[in-house]
Short mmCIF file of C-alpha atoms in Angstrom, two decimals:
data_model
loop_
_atom_site.label_atom_id
_atom_site.label_comp_id
_atom_site.label_asym_id
_atom_site.label_seq_id
_atom_site.Cartn_x
_atom_site.Cartn_y
_atom_site.Cartn_z
CA SER R 107 6.23 -10.03 15.25
CA GLN R 108 7.16 -6.94 12.80
CA THR R 109 10.24 -4.62 13.36
CA ILE R 110 11.71 -1.33 11.96
CA HIS R 111 14.83 -0.47 11.39
CA GLN R 112 16.28 3.01 11.36
CA TRP R 113 20.43 4.36 10.68
CA PRO R 114 22.48 6.01 11.74
CA ALA R 115 20.28 7.49 15.07
CA THR R 116 22.37 10.90 14.19
CA LEU R 117 24.42 12.40 11.81
CA VAL R 118 26.32 15.52 11.60
CA GLN R 119 28.26 15.88 7.84
CA PRO R 120 29.61 18.88 5.95
CA VAL R 121 28.36 20.87 3.02
CA GLY R 122 29.21 18.70 -0.29
CA SER R 123 29.16 15.77 1.18
CA PRO R 124 27.13 12.69 0.02
CA LEU R 125 23.87 10.76 2.00
CA SER R 126 22.87 7.28 2.65
CA LEU R 127 20.28 6.50 5.42
CA GLU R 128 19.06 2.67 5.85
CA CYS R 129 15.68 0.97 6.53
CA THR R 130 14.81 -2.39 7.15
CA VAL R 131 11.61 -3.69 7.90
CA GLU R 132 11.25 -7.40 9.26
CA GLY R 133 8.72 -9.86 9.98
CA THR R 134 6.83 -8.97 6.35
CA SER R 135 6.39 -9.04 3.31
CA ASN R 136 5.96 -6.69 0.43
CA PRO R 137 4.82 -3.92 2.47
CA ASN R 138 4.54 0.08 1.40
CA LEU R 139 7.94 2.02 2.82
CA TYR R 140 7.95 6.17 3.37
CA TRP R 141 10.36 8.77 3.99
CA TYR R 142 9.79 11.65 6.14
CA ARG R 143 11.22 14.39 6.77
CA GLN R 144 10.42 16.89 10.81
CA ALA R 145 12.59 20.62 10.55
CA ALA R 146 12.38 21.52 14.57
CA GLY R 147 9.06 22.37 15.26
CA ARG R 148 7.39 21.48 12.21
CA GLY R 149 4.32 19.29 11.28
CA LEU R 150 6.31 16.49 9.06
CA GLN R 151 6.65 16.24 5.59
CA LEU R 152 5.90 13.20 3.03
CA LEU R 153 9.41 13.09 0.69
CA PHE R 154 9.01 9.56 -0.91
CA TYR R 155 7.22 6.10 -0.84
CA SER R 156 7.51 2.41 -2.16
CA VAL R 157 4.71 0.23 -3.06
CA GLY R 158 7.32 -2.79 -4.07
CA ILE R 159 10.93 -2.75 -5.15
CA GLY R 160 12.33 -0.29 -7.46
CA GLN R 161 8.85 1.39 -7.98
CA ILE R 162 9.51 5.06 -6.11
CA SER R 163 7.36 7.62 -6.06
CA SER R 164 8.92 11.63 -5.41
CA GLU R 165 5.84 13.60 -3.14
CA VAL R 166 7.96 16.89 -3.42
CA PRO R 167 11.13 18.51 -5.57
CA GLN R 168 14.71 18.36 -3.69
CA ASN R 169 17.85 17.32 -3.37
CA LEU R 170 17.27 14.17 -2.03
CA SER R 171 16.45 10.56 -4.00
CA ALA R 172 15.30 7.40 -2.65
CA SER R 173 15.80 4.21 -4.05
CA ARG R 174 14.67 0.06 -2.81
CA PRO R 175 17.28 -2.43 -4.12
CA GLN R 176 15.22 -5.56 -1.65
CA ASP R 177 11.63 -5.93 -0.84
CA ARG R 178 12.07 -4.73 2.84
CA GLN R 179 15.49 -2.27 2.28
CA PHE R 180 14.76 1.53 2.18
CA ILE R 181 17.32 3.88 0.99
CA LEU R 182 17.42 7.41 1.32
CA SER R 183 20.48 9.23 -0.89
CA SER R 184 22.12 12.79 -1.25
CA LYS R 185 24.65 13.40 -3.49
CA LYS R 186 25.59 16.97 -2.20
CA LEU R 187 23.71 17.77 1.14
CA LEU R 188 22.81 21.82 1.20
CA LEU R 189 21.97 23.69 4.92
CA SER R 190 18.45 22.84 4.24
CA ASP R 191 18.58 19.63 4.50
CA SER R 192 19.29 19.44 8.29
CA GLY R 193 16.07 17.50 9.68
CA PHE R 194 14.88 14.78 11.09
CA TYR R 195 13.97 11.78 8.65
CA LEU R 196 12.01 8.98 9.58
CA CYS R 197 10.85 5.90 8.06
CA ALA R 198 8.26 3.91 8.18
CA TRP R 199 5.97 1.36 6.68
CA THR R 200 1.82 -0.06 6.41
CA SER R 201 1.21 -3.16 4.59
CA GLY R 202 -0.87 -3.16 1.72
CA ARG R 203 -1.80 -0.35 -0.39
CA THR R 204 -3.72 1.58 2.36
CA ALA R 205 -2.43 3.50 5.17
CA PHE R 206 -5.71 2.38 6.65
CA TYR R 207 -4.61 0.21 9.04
CA GLY R 208 -1.59 2.95 10.56
CA TYR R 209 1.74 3.31 9.95
CA THR R 210 4.77 2.03 12.02
CA PHE R 211 7.37 4.48 11.90
CA GLY R 212 11.05 4.56 13.11
CA SER R 213 13.25 5.81 16.08
CA GLY R 214 14.44 8.44 12.86
CA THR R 215 17.90 9.86 12.38
CA ARG R 216 18.69 12.93 13.26
CA LEU R 217 20.92 14.62 10.30
CA THR R 218 22.30 18.30 10.95
CA VAL R 219 24.52 19.70 8.39
CA VAL R 220 27.16 22.04 8.73
CA LEU D 1157 -8.37 18.25 -0.80
CA ALA D 1158 -9.86 17.50 3.61
CA LYS D 1159 -7.73 19.58 5.55
CA THR D 1160 -8.06 19.36 9.39
CA THR D 1161 -7.19 21.91 11.87
CA GLN D 1162 -6.65 21.57 15.64
CA PRO D 1163 -5.32 23.39 18.32
CA ILE D 1164 -1.10 25.00 18.47
CA SER D 1165 -0.71 24.24 22.08
CA MET D 1166 -2.44 22.55 25.75
CA ASP D 1167 -1.65 23.14 29.11
CA SER D 1168 -2.74 20.29 31.41
CA TYR D 1169 -1.81 19.52 34.96
CA GLU D 1170 -1.40 15.75 36.21
CA GLY D 1171 -4.50 13.47 36.53
CA GLN D 1172 -6.91 15.75 34.79
CA GLU D 1173 -8.50 14.96 31.52
CA VAL D 1174 -7.46 16.45 28.23
CA ASN D 1175 -9.35 16.63 25.07
CA ILE D 1176 -7.67 17.75 21.94
CA THR D 1177 -10.07 18.81 19.02
CA CYS D 1178 -9.72 18.75 15.79
CA SER D 1179 -12.11 20.20 12.96
CA HIS D 1180 -12.56 18.69 9.48
CA ASN D 1181 -15.69 20.33 8.39
CA ASN D 1182 -15.08 18.61 4.58
CA ILE D 1183 -14.30 14.98 5.28
CA ALA D 1184 -15.42 12.70 2.41
CA THR D 1185 -18.18 9.79 3.18
CA ASN D 1186 -14.74 7.15 3.00
CA ASP D 1187 -12.51 8.85 5.45
CA TYR D 1188 -11.90 8.23 9.17
CA ILE D 1189 -10.37 9.92 11.13
CA THR D 1190 -7.08 8.93 13.07
CA TRP D 1191 -4.90 10.03 15.93
CA TYR D 1192 -0.84 9.72 16.05
CA GLN D 1193 1.00 10.55 19.04
CA GLN D 1194 4.41 11.84 18.71
CA PHE D 1195 7.35 12.21 21.91
CA PRO D 1196 10.50 14.41 21.56
CA SER D 1197 13.08 12.17 18.70
CA GLN D 1198 11.06 9.68 18.07
CA GLY D 1199 8.63 8.36 15.36
CA PRO D 1200 4.85 9.31 15.52
CA ARG D 1201 2.94 6.14 16.66
CA PHE D 1202 -0.83 5.48 16.59
CA ILE D 1203 -3.07 5.59 18.96
CA ILE D 1204 -6.97 5.47 17.72
CA GLN D 1205 -8.74 5.63 14.72
CA GLY D 1206 -12.30 5.67 14.66
CA TYR D 1207 -15.62 6.39 11.82
CA LYS D 1208 -18.92 8.19 14.18
CA THR D 1209 -19.42 7.88 17.46
CA LYS D 1210 -17.08 6.66 19.82
CA VAL D 1211 -14.07 4.56 20.30
CA THR D 1212 -12.13 3.06 22.87
CA ASN D 1213 -9.02 1.75 24.05
CA GLU D 1214 -6.79 1.50 26.53
CA VAL D 1215 -5.29 4.74 25.76
CA ALA D 1216 -7.79 6.94 24.95
CA SER D 1217 -11.26 7.44 23.75
CA LEU D 1218 -12.33 9.33 20.38
CA PHE D 1219 -15.40 11.44 20.16
CA ILE D 1220 -16.62 11.81 16.83
CA PRO D 1221 -20.68 13.96 16.67
CA ALA D 1222 -22.71 12.38 13.56
CA ASP D 1223 -21.84 15.88 11.45
CA ARG D 1224 -18.31 13.94 11.64
CA LYS D 1225 -17.10 17.68 10.99
CA SER D 1226 -14.90 17.15 14.01
CA SER D 1227 -13.15 15.21 16.46
CA THR D 1228 -12.29 14.84 19.70
CA LEU D 1229 -9.60 13.11 21.24
CA SER D 1230 -9.80 12.43 25.37
CA LEU D 1231 -7.04 11.26 27.86
CA PRO D 1232 -8.05 10.40 31.03
CA ARG D 1233 -6.08 11.24 33.94
CA VAL D 1234 -2.34 12.49 32.21
CA SER D 1235 0.32 11.50 33.62
CA LEU D 1236 3.41 13.46 32.98
CA SER D 1237 5.02 11.21 30.41
CA ASP D 1238 1.66 12.25 28.52
CA THR D 1239 3.53 15.29 27.23
CA ALA D 1240 4.36 15.12 23.16
CA VAL D 1241 2.42 16.47 20.07
CA TYR D 1242 -0.98 14.73 18.75
CA TYR D 1243 -1.51 14.82 15.60
CA CYS D 1244 -5.21 14.57 13.70
CA LEU D 1245 -5.62 12.86 9.93
CA PHE D 1246 -7.44 11.38 8.18
CA VAL D 1247 -7.17 7.93 6.30
CA SER D 1248 -9.60 6.07 3.61
CA SER D 1249 -10.01 2.54 3.54
CA GLY D 1250 -10.03 1.97 0.01
CA SER D 1251 -7.22 4.87 -1.14
CA ALA D 1252 -3.54 4.44 -1.47
CA ARG D 1253 -3.46 8.66 -0.64
CA GLN D 1254 -0.32 9.10 1.88
CA LEU D 1255 -1.19 10.31 5.31
CA THR D 1256 -0.53 13.83 5.37
CA PHE D 1257 0.98 15.46 9.34
CA GLY D 1258 0.55 18.89 9.77
CA SER D 1259 1.91 20.62 12.66
CA GLY D 1260 0.39 18.72 15.48
CA THR D 1261 -1.44 19.44 18.89
CA GLN D 1262 1.66 20.25 21.18
CA LEU D 1263 0.45 18.38 24.89
CA THR D 1264 2.17 19.54 27.84
CA VAL D 1265 1.89 18.28 31.55
CA LEU D 1266 2.57 20.35 34.40
CA PRO D 1267 2.84 18.11 37.67
#
């Protein structure tokens, strides 16, 4: 069966420090991978998605970047965190090119920038 | 771009049936309606998806009228553990369009 792993679960980082969040998927190949962010009490905002190795689409301009070095690995990074980067970060995957068959989300990373 | 509108919050009591309605006046012909459930500090989870009439699974039912301008998620006999945020979204079978999550409906089930 397919599983998605996301870590760490919680993170407290000072302003100006770097960030690296990792997401891996098991049990499938060539998944579509996504990074979403959720601010407190708000809906989910799509940050990046990837349809293949090295292919990254950015949905919003910001202080973050994403990379996909391997088929089932998706990394969210920042060189210098801002206070506004605080939030709940979720990785998700879906098979093929469409969301039609449903997204599967990871357990999320709660990031607090202080 | 098609947009969904749903209530911000709803309260219910244990054992009651809960109906959450979503309005989508400009839904496209190829769009399906899908619902996700999100518990605090967890990622959203797929609940149900449909195109028209009625769809039922072990968790919920989805009612979509003929004009497809709205849909209703029905949760039978809710329990405290059904307290969550419920999102109504569009998906298209032939499109690579990504999911857009609004603010959803916060359902609170009271004892």
